[in-house]
């Protein structure tokens, strides 16, 4: 399955709180993603919470855009990526 880096901008900051409401929001995102065969691996958030860099596995950029729209999330850029591990064997 291809892996993607999704860049998102949140001009007012990401409003995901570390509480029950935040957990419910994340659960909804994961469930919506699964409907299109998309898996959210993890995300990095800038300290000002205005930008995220999310790692997703999915069948295509179109599937990722579709679930982002369903989840009410912006998508500024999708880049297919591969892992570069500093401990790879030669």
PDB file of N, CA and C in Angstrom:
ATOM      1  N   UNK A   1       0.856  -1.171   0.000  1.00  0.00           N
ATOM      2  CA  UNK A   1       0.000   0.000   0.000  1.00  0.00           C
ATOM      3  C   UNK A   1       0.903   1.235   0.000  1.00  0.00           C
ATOM      4  N   UNK A   2       0.617   2.204  -0.844  1.00  0.00           N
ATOM      5  CA  UNK A   2       1.412   3.433  -0.851  1.00  0.00           C
ATOM      6  C   UNK A   2       1.284   4.204   0.462  1.00  0.00           C
ATOM      7  N   UNK A   3       2.339   4.923   0.779  1.00  0.00           N
ATOM      8  CA  UNK A   3       2.367   5.775   1.977  1.00  0.00           C
ATOM      9  C   UNK A   3       2.462   7.228   1.521  1.00  0.00           C
ATOM     10  N   UNK A   4       1.746   8.114   2.234  1.00  0.00           N
ATOM     11  CA  UNK A   4       1.677   9.519   1.847  1.00  0.00           C
ATOM     12  C   UNK A   4       1.939  10.436   3.036  1.00  0.00           C
ATOM     13  N   UNK A   5       2.545  11.583   2.738  1.00  0.00           N
ATOM     14  CA  UNK A   5       2.687  12.678   3.684  1.00  0.00           C
ATOM     15  C   UNK A   5       1.647  13.718   3.277  1.00  0.00           C
ATOM     16  N   UNK A   6       0.752  14.048   4.207  1.00  0.00           N
ATOM     17  CA  UNK A   6      -0.302  15.030   3.944  1.00  0.00           C
ATOM     18  C   UNK A   6       0.004  16.278   4.760  1.00  0.00           C
ATOM     19  N   UNK A   7       0.120  17.400   4.079  1.00  0.00           N
ATOM     20  CA  UNK A   7       0.348  18.684   4.740  1.00  0.00           C
ATOM     21  C   UNK A   7      -0.991  19.408   4.856  1.00  0.00           C
ATOM     22  N   UNK A   8      -1.269  19.895   6.060  1.00  0.00           N
ATOM     23  CA  UNK A   8      -2.522  20.605   6.321  1.00  0.00           C
ATOM     24  C   UNK A   8      -2.216  21.908   7.038  1.00  0.00           C
ATOM     25  N   UNK A   9      -2.907  22.965   6.648  1.00  0.00           N
ATOM     26  CA  UNK A   9      -2.797  24.255   7.331  1.00  0.00           C
ATOM     27  C   UNK A   9      -4.087  24.552   8.077  1.00  0.00           C
ATOM     28  N   UNK A  10      -3.941  24.988   9.315  1.00  0.00           N
ATOM     29  CA  UNK A  10      -5.061  25.369  10.173  1.00  0.00           C
ATOM     30  C   UNK A  10      -4.820  26.815  10.614  1.00  0.00           C
ATOM     31  N   UNK A  11      -5.309  27.804   9.855  1.00  0.00           N
ATOM     32  CA  UNK A  11      -5.031  29.210  10.163  1.00  0.00           C
ATOM     33  C   UNK A  11      -5.375  29.611  11.596  1.00  0.00           C
ATOM     34  N   UNK A  12      -6.434  29.010  12.159  1.00  0.00           N
ATOM     35  CA  UNK A  12      -6.839  29.325  13.531  1.00  0.00           C
ATOM     36  C   UNK A  12      -6.269  28.338  14.542  1.00  0.00           C
ATOM     37  N   UNK A  13      -5.447  27.418  14.081  1.00  0.00           N
ATOM     38  CA  UNK A  13      -4.865  26.412  14.962  1.00  0.00           C
ATOM     39  C   UNK A  13      -5.715  25.159  15.007  1.00  0.00           C
ATOM     40  N   UNK A  14      -5.069  24.035  15.184  1.00  0.00           N
ATOM     41  CA  UNK A  14      -5.754  22.751  15.312  1.00  0.00           C
ATOM     42  C   UNK A  14      -6.468  22.721  16.656  1.00  0.00           C
ATOM     43  N   UNK A  15      -7.762  22.494  16.629  1.00  0.00           N
ATOM     44  CA  UNK A  15      -8.546  22.543  17.858  1.00  0.00           C
ATOM     45  C   UNK A  15      -8.848  21.181  18.448  1.00  0.00           C
ATOM     46  N   UNK A  16      -7.926  20.255  18.353  1.00  0.00           N
ATOM     47  CA  UNK A  16      -8.141  18.912  18.882  1.00  0.00           C
ATOM     48  C   UNK A  16      -7.644  18.852  20.323  1.00  0.00           C
ATOM     49  N   UNK A  17      -8.577  18.757  21.241  1.00  0.00           N
ATOM     50  CA  UNK A  17      -8.235  18.761  22.669  1.00  0.00           C
ATOM     51  C   UNK A  17      -7.935  17.346  23.161  1.00  0.00           C
ATOM     52  N   UNK A  18      -7.017  17.198  24.111  1.00  0.00           N
ATOM     53  CA  UNK A  18      -6.705  15.876  24.679  1.00  0.00           C
ATOM     54  C   UNK A  18      -7.717  15.486  25.763  1.00  0.00           C
ATOM     55  N   UNK A  19      -8.968  15.310  25.346  1.00  0.00           N
ATOM     56  CA  UNK A  19     -10.031  14.943  26.278  1.00  0.00           C
ATOM     57  C   UNK A  19     -10.990  13.982  25.574  1.00  0.00           C
ATOM     58  N   UNK A  20     -12.114  13.682  26.204  1.00  0.00           N
ATOM     59  CA  UNK A  20     -13.076  12.733  25.633  1.00  0.00           C
ATOM     60  C   UNK A  20     -13.585  13.208  24.274  1.00  0.00           C
ATOM     61  N   UNK A  21     -13.843  14.488  24.136  1.00  0.00           N
ATOM     62  CA  UNK A  21     -14.323  15.029  22.858  1.00  0.00           C
ATOM     63  C   UNK A  21     -13.259  14.828  21.765  1.00  0.00           C
ATOM     64  N   UNK A  22     -11.998  15.042  22.101  1.00  0.00           N
ATOM     65  CA  UNK A  22     -10.908  14.812  21.153  1.00  0.00           C
ATOM     66  C   UNK A  22     -10.797  13.352  20.757  1.00  0.00           C
ATOM     67  N   UNK A  23     -10.936  12.462  21.734  1.00  0.00           N
ATOM     68  CA  UNK A  23     -10.895  11.019  21.443  1.00  0.00           C
ATOM     69  C   UNK A  23     -12.035  10.623  20.508  1.00  0.00           C
ATOM     70  N   UNK A  24     -13.210  11.178  20.744  1.00  0.00           N
ATOM     71  CA  UNK A  24     -14.345  10.865  19.877  1.00  0.00           C
ATOM     72  C   UNK A  24     -14.116  11.377  18.459  1.00  0.00           C
ATOM     73  N   UNK A  25     -13.527  12.558  18.326  1.00  0.00           N
ATOM     74  CA  UNK A  25     -13.223  13.112  17.002  1.00  0.00           C
ATOM     75  C   UNK A  25     -12.234  12.216  16.260  1.00  0.00           C
ATOM     76  N   UNK A  26     -11.198  11.765  16.959  1.00  0.00           N
ATOM     77  CA  UNK A  26     -10.198  10.895  16.342  1.00  0.00           C
ATOM     78  C   UNK A  26     -10.827   9.564  15.947  1.00  0.00           C
ATOM     79  N   UNK A  27     -11.679   9.010  16.780  1.00  0.00           N
ATOM     80  CA  UNK A  27     -12.356   7.753  16.471  1.00  0.00           C
ATOM     81  C   UNK A  27     -13.195   7.885  15.209  1.00  0.00           C
ATOM     82  N   UNK A  28     -13.870   9.010  15.057  1.00  0.00           N
ATOM     83  CA  UNK A  28     -14.674   9.263  13.857  1.00  0.00           C
ATOM     84  C   UNK A  28     -13.789   9.340  12.619  1.00  0.00           C
ATOM     85  N   UNK A  29     -12.659  10.038  12.730  1.00  0.00           N
ATOM     86  CA  UNK A  29     -11.725  10.141  11.604  1.00  0.00           C
ATOM     87  C   UNK A  29     -11.251   8.752  11.188  1.00  0.00           C
ATOM     88  N   UNK A  30     -10.836   7.935  12.144  1.00  0.00           N
ATOM     89  CA  UNK A  30     -10.341   6.595  11.846  1.00  0.00           C
ATOM     90  C   UNK A  30     -11.431   5.757  11.164  1.00  0.00           C
ATOM     91  N   UNK A  31     -12.657   5.832  11.647  1.00  0.00           N
ATOM     92  CA  UNK A  31     -13.761   5.067  11.054  1.00  0.00           C
ATOM     93  C   UNK A  31     -14.062   5.538   9.632  1.00  0.00           C
ATOM     94  N   UNK A  32     -14.099   6.846   9.410  1.00  0.00           N
ATOM     95  CA  UNK A  32     -14.335   7.369   8.065  1.00  0.00           C
ATOM     96  C   UNK A  32     -13.216   6.956   7.116  1.00  0.00           C
ATOM     97  N   UNK A  33     -11.972   7.007   7.593  1.00  0.00           N
ATOM     98  CA  UNK A  33     -10.839   6.618   6.759  1.00  0.00           C
ATOM     99  C   UNK A  33     -10.963   5.162   6.314  1.00  0.00           C
ATOM    100  N   UNK A  34     -11.352   4.290   7.239  1.00  0.00           N
ATOM    101  CA  UNK A  34     -11.428   2.860   6.952  1.00  0.00           C
ATOM    102  C   UNK A  34     -12.401   2.565   5.813  1.00  0.00           C
ATOM    103  N   UNK A  35     -13.421   3.383   5.655  1.00  0.00           N
ATOM    104  CA  UNK A  35     -14.400   3.170   4.585  1.00  0.00           C
ATOM    105  C   UNK A  35     -13.769   3.277   3.198  1.00  0.00           C
ATOM    106  N   UNK A  36     -12.642   3.969   3.096  1.00  0.00           N
ATOM    107  CA  UNK A  36     -11.945   4.112   1.815  1.00  0.00           C
ATOM    108  C   UNK A  36     -10.611   3.358   1.795  1.00  0.00           C
ATOM    109  N   UNK A  37     -10.370   2.525   2.804  1.00  0.00           N
ATOM    110  CA  UNK A  37      -9.124   1.771   2.863  1.00  0.00           C
ATOM    111  C   UNK A  37      -7.917   2.622   3.206  1.00  0.00           C
ATOM    112  N   UNK A  38      -8.154   3.726   3.945  1.00  0.00           N
ATOM    113  CA  UNK A  38      -7.100   4.670   4.325  1.00  0.00           C
ATOM    114  C   UNK A  38      -6.788   4.474   5.805  1.00  0.00           C
ATOM    115  N   UNK A  39      -5.483   4.464   6.148  1.00  0.00           N
ATOM    116  CA  UNK A  39      -5.052   4.304   7.530  1.00  0.00           C
ATOM    117  C   UNK A  39      -4.191   5.484   7.935  1.00  0.00           C
ATOM    118  N   UNK A  40      -4.592   6.154   9.013  1.00  0.00           N
ATOM    119  CA  UNK A  40      -3.820   7.259   9.591  1.00  0.00           C
ATOM    120  C   UNK A  40      -2.745   6.631  10.476  1.00  0.00           C
ATOM    121  N   UNK A  41      -1.478   6.836  10.147  1.00  0.00           N
ATOM    122  CA  UNK A  41      -0.369   6.251  10.898  1.00  0.00           C
ATOM    123  C   UNK A  41      -0.016   7.136  12.096  1.00  0.00           C
ATOM    124  N   UNK A  42       0.314   8.393  11.834  1.00  0.00           N
ATOM    125  CA  UNK A  42       0.570   9.369  12.890  1.00  0.00           C
ATOM    126  C   UNK A  42       0.712  10.754  12.258  1.00  0.00           C
ATOM    127  N   UNK A  43       0.772  11.772  13.116  1.00  0.00           N
ATOM    128  CA  UNK A  43       0.894  13.150  12.640  1.00  0.00           C
ATOM    129  C   UNK A  43       1.901  13.908  13.485  1.00  0.00           C
ATOM    130  N   UNK A  44       2.490  14.910  12.863  1.00  0.00           N
ATOM    131  CA  UNK A  44       3.355  15.868  13.544  1.00  0.00           C
ATOM    132  C   UNK A  44       2.641  17.208  13.488  1.00  0.00           C
ATOM    133  N   UNK A  45       2.653  17.932  14.599  1.00  0.00           N
ATOM    134  CA  UNK A  45       1.966  19.223  14.702  1.00  0.00           C
ATOM    135  C   UNK A  45       2.998  20.276  15.081  1.00  0.00           C
ATOM    136  N   UNK A  46       2.979  21.414  14.373  1.00  0.00           N
ATOM    137  CA  UNK A  46       3.896  22.491  14.722  1.00  0.00           C
ATOM    138  C   UNK A  46       3.524  23.049  16.092  1.00  0.00           C
ATOM    139  N   UNK A  47       4.468  23.687  16.749  1.00  0.00           N
ATOM    140  CA  UNK A  47       4.234  24.169  18.112  1.00  0.00           C
ATOM    141  C   UNK A  47       3.114  25.198  18.188  1.00  0.00           C
ATOM    142  N   UNK A  48       2.871  25.943  17.112  1.00  0.00           N
ATOM    143  CA  UNK A  48       1.767  26.907  17.116  1.00  0.00           C
ATOM    144  C   UNK A  48       0.436  26.270  16.707  1.00  0.00           C
ATOM    145  N   UNK A  49       0.447  24.965  16.401  1.00  0.00           N
ATOM    146  CA  UNK A  49      -0.729  24.165  16.025  1.00  0.00           C
ATOM    147  C   UNK A  49      -1.398  24.644  14.737  1.00  0.00           C
ATOM    148  N   UNK A  50      -0.641  25.326  13.893  1.00  0.00           N
ATOM    149  CA  UNK A  50      -1.222  25.839  12.652  1.00  0.00           C
ATOM    150  C   UNK A  50      -0.911  24.979  11.435  1.00  0.00           C
ATOM    151  N   UNK A  51      -0.055  23.984  11.599  1.00  0.00           N
ATOM    152  CA  UNK A  51       0.297  23.117  10.479  1.00  0.00           C
ATOM    153  C   UNK A  51       0.505  21.700  10.992  1.00  0.00           C
ATOM    154  N   UNK A  52       0.017  20.727  10.216  1.00  0.00           N
ATOM    155  CA  UNK A  52       0.269  19.331  10.537  1.00  0.00           C
ATOM    156  C   UNK A  52       0.890  18.637   9.339  1.00  0.00           C
ATOM    157  N   UNK A  53       1.674  17.611   9.653  1.00  0.00           N
ATOM    158  CA  UNK A  53       2.269  16.733   8.664  1.00  0.00           C
ATOM    159  C   UNK A  53       1.827  15.329   9.065  1.00  0.00           C
ATOM    160  N   UNK A  54       0.963  14.736   8.264  1.00  0.00           N
ATOM    161  CA  UNK A  54       0.333  13.469   8.623  1.00  0.00           C
ATOM    162  C   UNK A  54       0.831  12.355   7.717  1.00  0.00           C
ATOM    163  N   UNK A  55       1.109  11.212   8.295  1.00  0.00           N
ATOM    164  CA  UNK A  55       1.516  10.036   7.547  1.00  0.00           C
ATOM    165  C   UNK A  55       0.299   9.106   7.435  1.00  0.00           C
ATOM    166  N   UNK A  56      -0.034   8.773   6.202  1.00  0.00           N
ATOM    167  CA  UNK A  56      -1.185   7.921   5.912  1.00  0.00           C
ATOM    168  C   UNK A  56      -0.775   6.821   4.953  1.00  0.00           C
ATOM    169  N   UNK A  57      -1.390   5.658   5.094  1.00  0.00           N
ATOM    170  CA  UNK A  57      -1.344   4.625   4.072  1.00  0.00           C
ATOM    171  C   UNK A  57      -2.699   4.648   3.389  1.00  0.00           C
ATOM    172  N   UNK A  58      -2.692   4.500   2.077  1.00  0.00           N
ATOM    173  CA  UNK A  58      -3.962   4.505   1.359  1.00  0.00           C
ATOM    174  C   UNK A  58      -3.792   4.075  -0.077  1.00  0.00           C
ATOM    175  N   UNK A  59      -4.892   3.734  -0.717  1.00  0.00           N
ATOM    176  CA  UNK A  59      -4.815   3.248  -2.086  1.00  0.00           C
ATOM    177  C   UNK A  59      -4.457   4.330  -3.107  1.00  0.00           C
ATOM    178  N   UNK A  60      -4.786   5.610  -2.800  1.00  0.00           N
ATOM    179  CA  UNK A  60      -4.529   6.681  -3.769  1.00  0.00           C
ATOM    180  C   UNK A  60      -4.681   8.041  -3.106  1.00  0.00           C
ATOM    181  N   UNK A  61      -4.113   9.079  -3.721  1.00  0.00           N
ATOM    182  CA  UNK A  61      -4.346  10.438  -3.221  1.00  0.00           C
ATOM    183  C   UNK A  61      -5.838  10.807  -3.249  1.00  0.00           C
ATOM    184  N   UNK A  62      -6.556  10.299  -4.243  1.00  0.00           N
ATOM    185  CA  UNK A  62      -7.989  10.599  -4.330  1.00  0.00           C
ATOM    186  C   UNK A  62      -8.745  10.056  -3.126  1.00  0.00           C
ATOM    187  N   UNK A  63      -8.399   8.850  -2.666  1.00  0.00           N
ATOM    188  CA  UNK A  63      -9.047   8.273  -1.487  1.00  0.00           C
ATOM    189  C   UNK A  63      -8.748   9.125  -0.258  1.00  0.00           C
ATOM    190  N   UNK A  64      -7.532   9.616  -0.149  1.00  0.00           N
ATOM    191  CA  UNK A  64      -7.167  10.458   0.992  1.00  0.00           C
ATOM    192  C   UNK A  64      -7.925  11.781   0.948  1.00  0.00           C
ATOM    193  N   UNK A  65      -8.043  12.370  -0.237  1.00  0.00           N
ATOM    194  CA  UNK A  65      -8.814  13.619  -0.358  1.00  0.00           C
ATOM    195  C   UNK A  65     -10.290  13.397  -0.001  1.00  0.00           C
ATOM    196  N   UNK A  66     -10.833  12.258  -0.426  1.00  0.00           N
ATOM    197  CA  UNK A  66     -12.243  11.959  -0.154  1.00  0.00           C
ATOM    198  C   UNK A  66     -12.501  11.852   1.353  1.00  0.00           C
ATOM    199  N   UNK A  67     -11.642  11.136   2.083  1.00  0.00           N
ATOM    200  CA  UNK A  67     -11.868  11.003   3.524  1.00  0.00           C
ATOM    201  C   UNK A  67     -11.575  12.317   4.243  1.00  0.00           C
ATOM    202  N   UNK A  68     -10.624  13.085   3.755  1.00  0.00           N
ATOM    203  CA  UNK A  68     -10.356  14.392   4.368  1.00  0.00           C
ATOM    204  C   UNK A  68     -11.590  15.284   4.269  1.00  0.00           C
ATOM    205  N   UNK A  69     -12.228  15.274   3.114  1.00  0.00           N
ATOM    206  CA  UNK A  69     -13.454  16.072   2.950  1.00  0.00           C
ATOM    207  C   UNK A  69     -14.543  15.584   3.901  1.00  0.00           C
ATOM    208  N   UNK A  70     -14.709  14.271   3.982  1.00  0.00           N
ATOM    209  CA  UNK A  70     -15.710  13.696   4.888  1.00  0.00           C
ATOM    210  C   UNK A  70     -15.413  14.064   6.340  1.00  0.00           C
ATOM    211  N   UNK A  71     -14.133  14.130   6.688  1.00  0.00           N
ATOM    212  CA  UNK A  71     -13.722  14.457   8.053  1.00  0.00           C
ATOM    213  C   UNK A  71     -13.632  15.952   8.309  1.00  0.00           C
ATOM    214  N   UNK A  72     -13.865  16.768   7.288  1.00  0.00           N
ATOM    215  CA  UNK A  72     -13.800  18.214   7.456  1.00  0.00           C
ATOM    216  C   UNK A  72     -12.374  18.717   7.665  1.00  0.00           C
ATOM    217  N   UNK A  73     -11.406  18.035   7.065  1.00  0.00           N
ATOM    218  CA  UNK A  73     -10.003  18.399   7.228  1.00  0.00           C
ATOM    219  C   UNK A  73      -9.445  18.983   5.935  1.00  0.00           C
ATOM    220  N   UNK A  74      -8.605  20.012   6.054  1.00  0.00           N
ATOM    221  CA  UNK A  74      -7.984  20.566   4.854  1.00  0.00           C
ATOM    222  C   UNK A  74      -6.888  19.639   4.331  1.00  0.00           C
ATOM    223  N   UNK A  75      -6.616  19.743   3.050  1.00  0.00           N
ATOM    224  CA  UNK A  75      -5.479  19.049   2.433  1.00  0.00           C
ATOM    225  C   UNK A  75      -4.780  20.073   1.554  1.00  0.00           C
ATOM    226  N   UNK A  76      -3.557  20.434   1.929  1.00  0.00           N
ATOM    227  CA  UNK A  76      -2.804  21.396   1.138  1.00  0.00           C
ATOM    228  C   UNK A  76      -1.853  20.716   0.162  1.00  0.00           C
ATOM    229  N   UNK A  77      -1.339  19.561   0.549  1.00  0.00           N
ATOM    230  CA  UNK A  77      -0.420  18.838  -0.325  1.00  0.00           C
ATOM    231  C   UNK A  77      -0.398  17.380   0.088  1.00  0.00           C
ATOM    232  N   UNK A  78      -0.362  16.511  -0.923  1.00  0.00           N
ATOM    233  CA  UNK A  78      -0.188  15.076  -0.703  1.00  0.00           C
ATOM    234  C   UNK A  78       1.046  14.655  -1.487  1.00  0.00           C
ATOM    235  N   UNK A  79       1.993  14.027  -0.787  1.00  0.00           N
ATOM    236  CA  UNK A  79       3.224  13.565  -1.416  1.00  0.00           C
ATOM    237  C   UNK A  79       3.421  12.093  -1.094  1.00  0.00           C
ATOM    238  N   UNK A  80       3.582  11.276  -2.122  1.00  0.00           N
ATOM    239  CA  UNK A  80       3.888   9.867  -1.868  1.00  0.00           C
ATOM    240  C   UNK A  80       5.320   9.779  -1.355  1.00  0.00           C
ATOM    241  N   UNK A  81       5.522   9.007  -0.287  1.00  0.00           N
ATOM    242  CA  UNK A  81       6.840   8.900   0.343  1.00  0.00           C
ATOM    243  C   UNK A  81       7.209   7.437   0.576  1.00  0.00           C
ATOM    244  N   UNK A  82       8.486   7.226   0.831  1.00  0.00           N
ATOM    245  CA  UNK A  82       9.014   5.924   1.217  1.00  0.00           C
ATOM    246  C   UNK A  82       9.858   6.134   2.468  1.00  0.00           C
ATOM    247  N   UNK A  83      10.020   5.092   3.244  1.00  0.00           N
ATOM    248  CA  UNK A  83      10.803   5.177   4.478  1.00  0.00           C
ATOM    249  C   UNK A  83      12.286   5.124   4.128  1.00  0.00           C
ATOM    250  N   UNK A  84      13.039   6.024   4.705  1.00  0.00           N
ATOM    251  CA  UNK A  84      14.499   5.972   4.638  1.00  0.00           C
ATOM    252  C   UNK A  84      14.954   5.780   6.074  1.00  0.00           C
ATOM    253  N   UNK A  85      15.445   4.595   6.352  1.00  0.00           N
ATOM    254  CA  UNK A  85      15.827   4.216   7.709  1.00  0.00           C
ATOM    255  C   UNK A  85      17.341   4.273   7.819  1.00  0.00           C
ATOM    256  N   UNK A  86      17.900   4.966   8.816  1.00  0.00           N
ATOM    257  CA  UNK A  86      19.344   5.056   8.933  1.00  0.00           C
ATOM    258  C   UNK A  86      20.000   3.729   9.319  1.00  0.00           C
ATOM    259  N   UNK A  87      19.203   2.731   9.626  1.00  0.00           N
ATOM    260  CA  UNK A  87      19.728   1.435  10.042  1.00  0.00           C
ATOM    261  C   UNK A  87      19.525   0.348   8.996  1.00  0.00           C
ATOM    262  N   UNK A  88      19.323   0.765   7.735  1.00  0.00           N
ATOM    263  CA  UNK A  88      19.091  -0.228   6.689  1.00  0.00           C
ATOM    264  C   UNK A  88      20.333  -1.091   6.484  1.00  0.00           C
ATOM    265  N   UNK A  89      20.097  -2.293   6.010  1.00  0.00           N
ATOM    266  CA  UNK A  89      21.206  -3.246   5.751  1.00  0.00           C
ATOM    267  C   UNK A  89      21.623  -3.131   4.300  1.00  0.00           C
ATOM    268  N   UNK A  90      22.911  -3.232   4.077  1.00  0.00           N
ATOM    269  CA  UNK A  90      23.416  -3.176   2.709  1.00  0.00           C
ATOM    270  C   UNK A  90      23.818  -4.559   2.255  1.00  0.00           C
TER     271      UNK A  90
END
